[in-house]
Structures are given as structure tokens and as C-alpha cells.
């Protein structure tokens, strides 16, 4: 599958999150989330900050988006880090320009 450039992503909040993740910009990444944002990983609730630090920033994670759906609120792509290299799905709930919920799953 062809990789999409971050600037091609439809939803501006999702686009900013992918850009921040791939640039290793933790501050910009967390600024996009509501204070009460929820996260699930393969259907299991996880504490957002702890999971993101462990799975993304300490592990040098990047998401290479291959497709988007639901008006840019669902991404499919390869997640690569020091620990993982796998096809994943990222589903977002965005309200008032902030990510309220993020569901991540291996495909």
C-alpha cells in the first residue's frame, strides 16, 4: 500500500497528532488531547500518558499512514518503534478541536 504524507491527512487534529508523533514532539502531541481523553489498545483501556510515553516516545514510535476513513478519523498504517513493526488501526473521537478518545489496535 502507498504511504500517505502527513499533510495529506483530512482531519487537522489527526494530522497534527501524526506530525507531532513522527517528529518526537511530546508537548505538541499531548496539547491535542482533552484533559479527560481516553485510550484503548486492542480494546483494553490504558492510561493515556503512560501508554503514549512507553509505546511512542520512549520507544521512538512513528506511524506511516497508508489509508484514512471516516473523514480522516480512522487511520490504517504501519506503526514502527524500537519494540514494534506492525499494521495498525487508529480511531479518533475529536470534539472541539481536541482528541477525546483514541482506540489503537493491531490488524
mmCIF file of N, CA and C in Angstrom:
data_model
loop_
_atom_site.group_PDB
_atom_site.id
_atom_site.type_symbol
_atom_site.label_atom_id
_atom_site.label_comp_id
_atom_site.label_asym_id
_atom_site.label_seq_id
_atom_site.Cartn_x
_atom_site.Cartn_y
_atom_site.Cartn_z
ATOM 1 N N UNK A 1 0.833 -1.182 0.000
ATOM 2 C CA UNK A 1 0.000 0.000 0.000
ATOM 3 C C UNK A 1 0.881 1.250 0.000
ATOM 4 N N UNK A 2 0.408 2.291 -0.626
ATOM 5 C CA UNK A 2 1.156 3.538 -0.724
ATOM 6 C C UNK A 2 1.043 4.343 0.564
ATOM 7 N N UNK A 3 2.137 4.888 1.009
ATOM 8 C CA UNK A 3 2.146 5.692 2.238
ATOM 9 C C UNK A 3 1.655 7.104 1.942
ATOM 10 N N UNK A 4 0.789 7.623 2.821
ATOM 11 C CA UNK A 4 0.301 8.997 2.701
ATOM 12 C C UNK A 4 1.254 9.923 3.449
ATOM 13 N N UNK A 5 1.411 11.131 2.956
ATOM 14 C CA UNK A 5 2.167 12.146 3.688
ATOM 15 C C UNK A 5 1.244 12.728 4.759
ATOM 16 N N UNK A 6 1.813 13.112 5.894
ATOM 17 C CA UNK A 6 1.002 13.664 6.995
ATOM 18 C C UNK A 6 0.172 14.839 6.518
ATOM 19 N N UNK A 7 0.737 15.691 5.664
ATOM 20 C CA UNK A 7 -0.005 16.875 5.210
ATOM 21 C C UNK A 7 -1.203 16.524 4.334
ATOM 22 N N UNK A 8 -1.300 15.279 3.877
ATOM 23 C CA UNK A 8 -2.443 14.836 3.074
ATOM 24 C C UNK A 8 -3.627 14.395 3.936
ATOM 25 N N UNK A 9 -3.421 14.224 5.228
ATOM 26 C CA UNK A 9 -4.498 13.740 6.095
ATOM 27 C C UNK A 9 -5.606 14.791 6.190
ATOM 28 N N UNK A 10 -6.848 14.328 6.151
ATOM 29 C CA UNK A 10 -8.007 15.198 6.064
ATOM 30 C C UNK A 10 -8.285 15.984 7.339
ATOM 31 N N UNK A 11 -8.280 15.301 8.476
ATOM 32 C CA UNK A 11 -8.641 15.966 9.733
ATOM 33 C C UNK A 11 -7.428 16.711 10.287
ATOM 34 N N UNK A 12 -7.560 18.026 10.552
ATOM 35 C CA UNK A 12 -6.402 18.805 11.005
ATOM 36 C C UNK A 12 -5.853 18.387 12.369
ATOM 37 N N UNK A 13 -6.710 17.920 13.275
ATOM 38 C CA UNK A 13 -6.245 17.494 14.604
ATOM 39 C C UNK A 13 -5.475 16.184 14.476
ATOM 40 N N UNK A 14 -6.019 15.248 13.713
ATOM 41 C CA UNK A 14 -5.353 13.969 13.484
ATOM 42 C C UNK A 14 -4.031 14.203 12.747
ATOM 43 N N UNK A 15 -4.060 15.071 11.754
ATOM 44 C CA UNK A 15 -2.839 15.406 11.008
ATOM 45 C C UNK A 15 -1.763 15.955 11.953
ATOM 46 N N UNK A 16 -2.154 16.861 12.849
ATOM 47 C CA UNK A 16 -1.201 17.439 13.808
ATOM 48 C C UNK A 16 -0.664 16.383 14.767
ATOM 49 N N UNK A 17 -1.508 15.419 15.172
ATOM 50 C CA UNK A 17 -1.055 14.374 16.084
ATOM 51 C C UNK A 17 -0.031 13.465 15.409
ATOM 52 N N UNK A 18 -0.303 13.059 14.169
ATOM 53 C CA UNK A 18 0.638 12.196 13.444
ATOM 54 C C UNK A 18 1.959 12.939 13.234
ATOM 55 N N UNK A 19 1.890 14.210 12.886
ATOM 56 C CA UNK A 19 3.103 15.010 12.686
ATOM 57 C C UNK A 19 3.903 15.109 13.974
ATOM 58 N N UNK A 20 3.224 15.404 15.085
ATOM 59 C CA UNK A 20 3.914 15.513 16.377
ATOM 60 C C UNK A 20 4.549 14.177 16.773
ATOM 61 N N UNK A 21 3.813 13.079 16.581
ATOM 62 C CA UNK A 21 4.346 11.758 16.902
ATOM 63 C C UNK A 21 5.602 11.475 16.083
ATOM 64 N N UNK A 22 5.515 11.663 14.778
ATOM 65 C CA UNK A 22 6.628 11.320 13.900
ATOM 66 C C UNK A 22 7.824 12.250 14.095
ATOM 67 N N UNK A 23 7.581 13.459 14.642
ATOM 68 C CA UNK A 23 8.672 14.394 14.936
ATOM 69 C C UNK A 23 9.214 14.226 16.354
ATOM 70 N N UNK A 24 8.612 13.318 17.139
ATOM 71 C CA UNK A 24 9.053 13.118 18.517
ATOM 72 C C UNK A 24 8.726 14.305 19.412
ATOM 73 N N UNK A 25 7.680 15.056 19.067
ATOM 74 C CA UNK A 25 7.314 16.269 19.803
ATOM 75 C C UNK A 25 6.216 15.953 20.826
ATOM 76 N N UNK A 26 6.637 15.528 21.996
ATOM 77 C CA UNK A 26 5.714 15.111 23.057
ATOM 78 C C UNK A 26 4.781 16.248 23.477
ATOM 79 N N UNK A 27 5.314 17.446 23.623
ATOM 80 C CA UNK A 27 4.493 18.590 24.064
ATOM 81 C C UNK A 27 3.372 18.887 23.061
ATOM 82 N N UNK A 28 3.708 18.957 21.796
ATOM 83 C CA UNK A 28 2.698 19.217 20.764
ATOM 84 C C UNK A 28 1.686 18.072 20.696
ATOM 85 N N UNK A 29 2.158 16.847 20.871
ATOM 86 C CA UNK A 29 1.286 15.674 20.843
ATOM 87 C C UNK A 29 0.223 15.773 21.933
ATOM 88 N N UNK A 30 0.659 15.966 23.182
ATOM 89 C CA UNK A 30 -0.292 15.992 24.295
ATOM 90 C C UNK A 30 -1.199 17.212 24.264
ATOM 91 N N UNK A 31 -0.766 18.307 23.656
ATOM 92 C CA UNK A 31 -1.597 19.516 23.555
ATOM 93 C C UNK A 31 -2.856 19.256 22.729
ATOM 94 N N UNK A 32 -2.873 18.206 21.931
ATOM 95 C CA UNK A 32 -4.016 17.886 21.069
ATOM 96 C C UNK A 32 -5.088 17.061 21.776
ATOM 97 N N UNK A 33 -4.797 16.603 22.984
ATOM 98 C CA UNK A 33 -5.721 15.741 23.713
ATOM 99 C C UNK A 33 -6.475 16.524 24.783
ATOM 100 N N UNK A 34 -7.760 16.202 24.953
ATOM 101 C CA UNK A 34 -8.542 16.754 26.057
ATOM 102 C C UNK A 34 -7.984 16.209 27.368
ATOM 103 N N UNK A 35 -8.110 16.973 28.460
ATOM 104 C CA UNK A 35 -7.586 16.506 29.752
ATOM 105 C C UNK A 35 -8.151 15.144 30.170
ATOM 106 N N UNK A 36 -9.388 14.861 29.791
ATOM 107 C CA UNK A 36 -10.030 13.609 30.204
ATOM 108 C C UNK A 36 -10.017 12.560 29.085
ATOM 109 N N UNK A 37 -9.136 12.713 28.110
ATOM 110 C CA UNK A 37 -9.097 11.803 26.964
ATOM 111 C C UNK A 37 -8.883 10.356 27.404
ATOM 112 N N UNK A 38 -9.516 9.456 26.666
ATOM 113 C CA UNK A 38 -9.413 8.029 26.944
ATOM 114 C C UNK A 38 -8.687 7.329 25.803
ATOM 115 N N UNK A 39 -8.023 6.221 26.153
ATOM 116 C CA UNK A 39 -7.269 5.435 25.188
ATOM 117 C C UNK A 39 -7.554 3.964 25.399
ATOM 118 N N UNK A 40 -7.716 3.236 24.295
ATOM 119 C CA UNK A 40 -7.736 1.779 24.378
ATOM 120 C C UNK A 40 -6.678 1.233 23.416
ATOM 121 N N UNK A 41 -6.076 0.120 23.808
ATOM 122 C CA UNK A 41 -5.097 -0.586 22.996
ATOM 123 C C UNK A 41 -5.609 -2.008 22.838
ATOM 124 N N UNK A 42 -5.960 -2.378 21.624
ATOM 125 C CA UNK A 42 -6.576 -3.686 21.344
ATOM 126 C C UNK A 42 -7.793 -3.911 22.247
ATOM 127 N N UNK A 43 -8.559 -2.850 22.487
ATOM 128 C CA UNK A 43 -9.788 -2.942 23.271
ATOM 129 C C UNK A 43 -9.606 -2.811 24.772
ATOM 130 N N UNK A 44 -8.368 -2.740 25.234
ATOM 131 C CA UNK A 44 -8.104 -2.639 26.673
ATOM 132 C C UNK A 44 -7.842 -1.189 27.064
ATOM 133 N N UNK A 45 -8.600 -0.653 28.038
ATOM 134 C CA UNK A 45 -8.345 0.722 28.490
ATOM 135 C C UNK A 45 -6.929 0.858 29.049
ATOM 136 N N UNK A 46 -6.260 1.934 28.684
ATOM 137 C CA UNK A 46 -4.898 2.202 29.141
ATOM 138 C C UNK A 46 -4.811 3.652 29.611
ATOM 139 N N UNK A 47 -3.966 3.941 30.607
ATOM 140 C CA UNK A 47 -3.744 5.335 30.990
ATOM 141 C C UNK A 47 -2.992 6.048 29.857
ATOM 142 N N UNK A 48 -3.583 7.106 29.335
ATOM 143 C CA UNK A 48 -3.078 7.762 28.131
ATOM 144 C C UNK A 48 -1.600 8.143 28.227
ATOM 145 N N UNK A 49 -1.229 8.963 29.209
ATOM 146 C CA UNK A 49 0.140 9.479 29.275
ATOM 147 C C UNK A 49 1.160 8.352 29.422
ATOM 148 N N UNK A 50 0.855 7.401 30.270
ATOM 149 C CA UNK A 50 1.773 6.276 30.497
ATOM 150 C C UNK A 50 1.955 5.457 29.224
ATOM 151 N N UNK A 51 0.849 5.150 28.554
ATOM 152 C CA UNK A 51 0.904 4.350 27.330
ATOM 153 C C UNK A 51 1.668 5.085 26.238
ATOM 154 N N UNK A 52 1.342 6.360 26.037
ATOM 155 C CA UNK A 52 1.984 7.144 24.975
ATOM 156 C C UNK A 52 3.484 7.257 25.219
ATOM 157 N N UNK A 53 3.872 7.534 26.455
ATOM 158 C CA UNK A 53 5.305 7.627 26.743
ATOM 159 C C UNK A 53 6.002 6.297 26.493
ATOM 160 N N UNK A 54 5.393 5.199 26.942
ATOM 161 C CA UNK A 54 6.004 3.872 26.800
ATOM 162 C C UNK A 54 6.034 3.410 25.341
ATOM 163 N N UNK A 55 4.908 3.505 24.663
ATOM 164 C CA UNK A 55 4.763 2.912 23.328
ATOM 165 C C UNK A 55 5.247 3.827 22.201
ATOM 166 N N UNK A 56 5.196 5.144 22.424
ATOM 167 C CA UNK A 56 5.551 6.073 21.345
ATOM 168 C C UNK A 56 6.868 6.793 21.624
ATOM 169 N N UNK A 57 6.911 7.605 22.665
ATOM 170 C CA UNK A 57 8.061 8.495 22.805
ATOM 171 C C UNK A 57 9.329 7.812 23.315
ATOM 172 N N UNK A 58 9.252 6.976 24.327
ATOM 173 C CA UNK A 58 10.470 6.272 24.781
ATOM 174 C C UNK A 58 10.909 5.208 23.779
ATOM 175 N N UNK A 59 9.960 4.715 22.980
ATOM 176 C CA UNK A 59 10.266 3.657 22.003
ATOM 177 C C UNK A 59 10.506 4.213 20.597
ATOM 178 N N UNK A 60 10.518 5.559 20.462
ATOM 179 C CA UNK A 60 10.779 6.203 19.172
ATOM 180 C C UNK A 60 9.784 5.753 18.104
ATOM 181 N N UNK A 61 8.488 5.780 18.459
ATOM 182 C CA UNK A 61 7.457 5.302 17.554
ATOM 183 C C UNK A 61 7.080 6.296 16.475
ATOM 184 N N UNK A 62 6.735 5.763 15.317
ATOM 185 C CA UNK A 62 6.238 6.554 14.189
ATOM 186 C C UNK A 62 5.119 5.792 13.502
ATOM 187 N N UNK A 63 4.175 6.557 12.961
ATOM 188 C CA UNK A 63 3.058 5.976 12.234
ATOM 189 C C UNK A 63 3.160 6.382 10.776
ATOM 190 N N UNK A 64 3.173 5.395 9.905
ATOM 191 C CA UNK A 64 3.242 5.617 8.470
ATOM 192 C C UNK A 64 1.872 5.271 7.894
ATOM 193 N N UNK A 65 1.054 6.290 7.700
ATOM 194 C CA UNK A 65 -0.347 6.119 7.317
ATOM 195 C C UNK A 65 -0.445 5.636 5.874
ATOM 196 N N UNK A 66 -1.262 4.601 5.681
ATOM 197 C CA UNK A 66 -1.497 4.045 4.350
ATOM 198 C C UNK A 66 -2.892 4.377 3.839
ATOM 199 N N UNK A 67 -3.840 4.596 4.765
ATOM 200 C CA UNK A 67 -5.212 4.902 4.350
ATOM 201 C C UNK A 67 -5.938 5.605 5.487
ATOM 202 N N UNK A 68 -6.951 6.383 5.114
ATOM 203 C CA UNK A 68 -7.809 7.005 6.115
ATOM 204 C C UNK A 68 -9.264 6.766 5.740
ATOM 205 N N UNK A 69 -10.120 6.811 6.756
ATOM 206 C CA UNK A 69 -11.551 6.579 6.571
ATOM 207 C C UNK A 69 -12.281 7.460 7.577
ATOM 208 N N UNK A 70 -13.625 7.443 7.527
ATOM 209 C CA UNK A 70 -14.443 8.213 8.471
ATOM 210 C C UNK A 70 -14.025 9.691 8.512
ATOM 211 N N UNK A 71 -13.886 10.301 7.329
ATOM 212 C CA UNK A 71 -13.493 11.718 7.236
ATOM 213 C C UNK A 71 -12.198 12.015 7.973
ATOM 214 N N UNK A 72 -11.264 11.097 7.895
ATOM 215 C CA UNK A 72 -9.955 11.297 8.493
ATOM 216 C C UNK A 72 -9.855 10.919 9.952
ATOM 217 N N UNK A 73 -10.923 10.352 10.520
ATOM 218 C CA UNK A 73 -10.922 9.980 11.935
ATOM 219 C C UNK A 73 -10.552 8.519 12.168
ATOM 220 N N UNK A 74 -10.196 7.817 11.112
ATOM 221 C CA UNK A 74 -9.710 6.447 11.245
ATOM 222 C C UNK A 74 -8.540 6.272 10.287
ATOM 223 N N UNK A 75 -7.408 5.875 10.848
ATOM 224 C CA UNK A 75 -6.201 5.686 10.054
ATOM 225 C C UNK A 75 -5.767 4.229 10.102
ATOM 226 N N UNK A 76 -5.257 3.764 8.985
ATOM 227 C CA UNK A 76 -4.611 2.458 8.925
ATOM 228 C C UNK A 76 -3.189 2.708 8.472
ATOM 229 N N UNK A 77 -2.243 2.098 9.170
ATOM 230 C CA UNK A 77 -0.863 2.295 8.770
ATOM 231 C C UNK A 77 0.097 1.462 9.585
ATOM 232 N N UNK A 78 1.349 1.498 9.163
ATOM 233 C CA UNK A 78 2.399 0.750 9.834
ATOM 234 C C UNK A 78 2.937 1.576 10.984
ATOM 235 N N UNK A 79 2.896 0.982 12.189
ATOM 236 C CA UNK A 79 3.489 1.609 13.368
ATOM 237 C C UNK A 79 4.837 0.948 13.586
ATOM 238 N N UNK A 80 5.878 1.766 13.608
ATOM 239 C CA UNK A 80 7.232 1.259 13.810
ATOM 240 C C UNK A 80 7.847 1.938 15.019
ATOM 241 N N UNK A 81 8.490 1.139 15.863
ATOM 242 C CA UNK A 81 9.180 1.662 17.042
ATOM 243 C C UNK A 81 10.336 0.725 17.371
ATOM 244 N N UNK A 82 11.015 1.015 18.471
ATOM 245 C CA UNK A 82 12.088 0.125 18.915
ATOM 246 C C UNK A 82 11.545 -1.254 19.273
ATOM 247 N N UNK A 83 10.238 -1.302 19.573
ATOM 248 C CA UNK A 83 9.614 -2.539 20.041
ATOM 249 C C UNK A 83 8.702 -3.203 18.995
ATOM 250 N N UNK A 84 8.042 -2.401 18.141
ATOM 251 C CA UNK A 84 7.015 -2.926 17.251
ATOM 252 C C UNK A 84 7.275 -2.552 15.798
ATOM 253 N N UNK A 85 6.758 -3.378 14.910
ATOM 254 C CA UNK A 85 6.671 -3.080 13.482
ATOM 255 C C UNK A 85 5.453 -3.847 12.999
ATOM 256 N N UNK A 86 4.313 -3.141 12.959
ATOM 257 C CA UNK A 86 3.068 -3.849 12.658
ATOM 258 C C UNK A 86 2.039 -2.925 12.024
ATOM 259 N N UNK A 87 1.100 -3.533 11.317
ATOM 260 C CA UNK A 87 -0.010 -2.803 10.734
ATOM 261 C C UNK A 87 -1.013 -2.506 11.842
ATOM 262 N N UNK A 88 -1.463 -1.260 11.912
ATOM 263 C CA UNK A 88 -2.342 -0.833 12.998
ATOM 264 C C UNK A 88 -3.504 0.000 12.472
ATOM 265 N N UNK A 89 -4.531 0.119 13.321
ATOM 266 C CA UNK A 89 -5.675 0.977 13.068
ATOM 267 C C UNK A 89 -5.750 1.960 14.232
ATOM 268 N N UNK A 90 -5.954 3.244 13.918
ATOM 269 C CA UNK A 90 -6.078 4.310 14.915
ATOM 270 C C UNK A 90 -7.420 4.994 14.672
ATOM 271 N N UNK A 91 -8.324 4.929 15.645
ATOM 272 C CA UNK A 91 -9.660 5.534 15.514
ATOM 273 C C UNK A 91 -9.774 6.669 16.532
ATOM 274 N N UNK A 92 -10.150 7.834 16.039
ATOM 275 C CA UNK A 92 -10.196 9.049 16.851
ATOM 276 C C UNK A 92 -11.620 9.552 17.055
ATOM 277 N N UNK A 93 -11.870 10.097 18.242
ATOM 278 C CA UNK A 93 -13.055 10.899 18.500
ATOM 279 C C UNK A 93 -12.549 12.302 18.835
ATOM 280 N N UNK A 94 -12.893 13.267 17.980
ATOM 281 C CA UNK A 94 -12.425 14.640 18.152
ATOM 282 C C UNK A 94 -13.635 15.531 18.406
ATOM 283 N N UNK A 95 -13.586 16.274 19.515
ATOM 284 C CA UNK A 95 -14.642 17.230 19.869
ATOM 285 C C UNK A 95 -13.965 18.539 20.241
ATOM 286 N N UNK A 96 -14.462 19.643 19.685
ATOM 287 C CA UNK A 96 -13.910 20.968 19.978
ATOM 288 C C UNK A 96 -12.399 21.014 19.762
ATOM 289 N N UNK A 97 -11.951 20.449 18.633
ATOM 290 C CA UNK A 97 -10.540 20.515 18.236
ATOM 291 C C UNK A 97 -9.587 19.754 19.161
ATOM 292 N N UNK A 98 -10.122 18.868 20.011
ATOM 293 C CA UNK A 98 -9.285 18.064 20.903
ATOM 294 C C UNK A 98 -9.658 16.596 20.755
ATOM 295 N N UNK A 99 -8.663 15.738 20.884
ATOM 296 C CA UNK A 99 -8.902 14.295 20.839
ATOM 297 C C UNK A 99 -9.478 13.884 22.193
ATOM 298 N N UNK A 100 -10.701 13.331 22.164
ATOM 299 C CA UNK A 100 -11.388 12.883 23.356
ATOM 300 C C UNK A 100 -11.146 11.395 23.611
ATOM 301 N N UNK A 101 -10.965 10.663 22.501
ATOM 302 C CA UNK A 101 -10.795 9.213 22.612
ATOM 303 C C UNK A 101 -9.936 8.746 21.458
ATOM 304 N N UNK A 102 -9.048 7.815 21.770
ATOM 305 C CA UNK A 102 -8.197 7.187 20.759
ATOM 306 C C UNK A 102 -8.226 5.683 21.002
ATOM 307 N N UNK A 103 -8.614 4.956 19.983
ATOM 308 C CA UNK A 103 -8.610 3.492 20.028
ATOM 309 C C UNK A 103 -7.563 3.015 19.028
ATOM 310 N N UNK A 104 -6.587 2.273 19.530
ATOM 311 C CA UNK A 104 -5.481 1.754 18.711
ATOM 312 C C UNK A 104 -5.572 0.234 18.720
ATOM 313 N N UNK A 105 -5.363 -0.390 17.570
ATOM 314 C CA UNK A 105 -5.405 -1.853 17.511
ATOM 315 C C UNK A 105 -4.468 -2.361 16.438
ATOM 316 N N UNK A 106 -3.879 -3.513 16.715
ATOM 317 C CA UNK A 106 -3.102 -4.218 15.685
ATOM 318 C C UNK A 106 -4.088 -4.860 14.719
ATOM 319 N N UNK A 107 -3.691 -4.924 13.476
ATOM 320 C CA UNK A 107 -4.556 -5.530 12.440
ATOM 321 C C UNK A 107 -3.945 -6.858 12.028
#
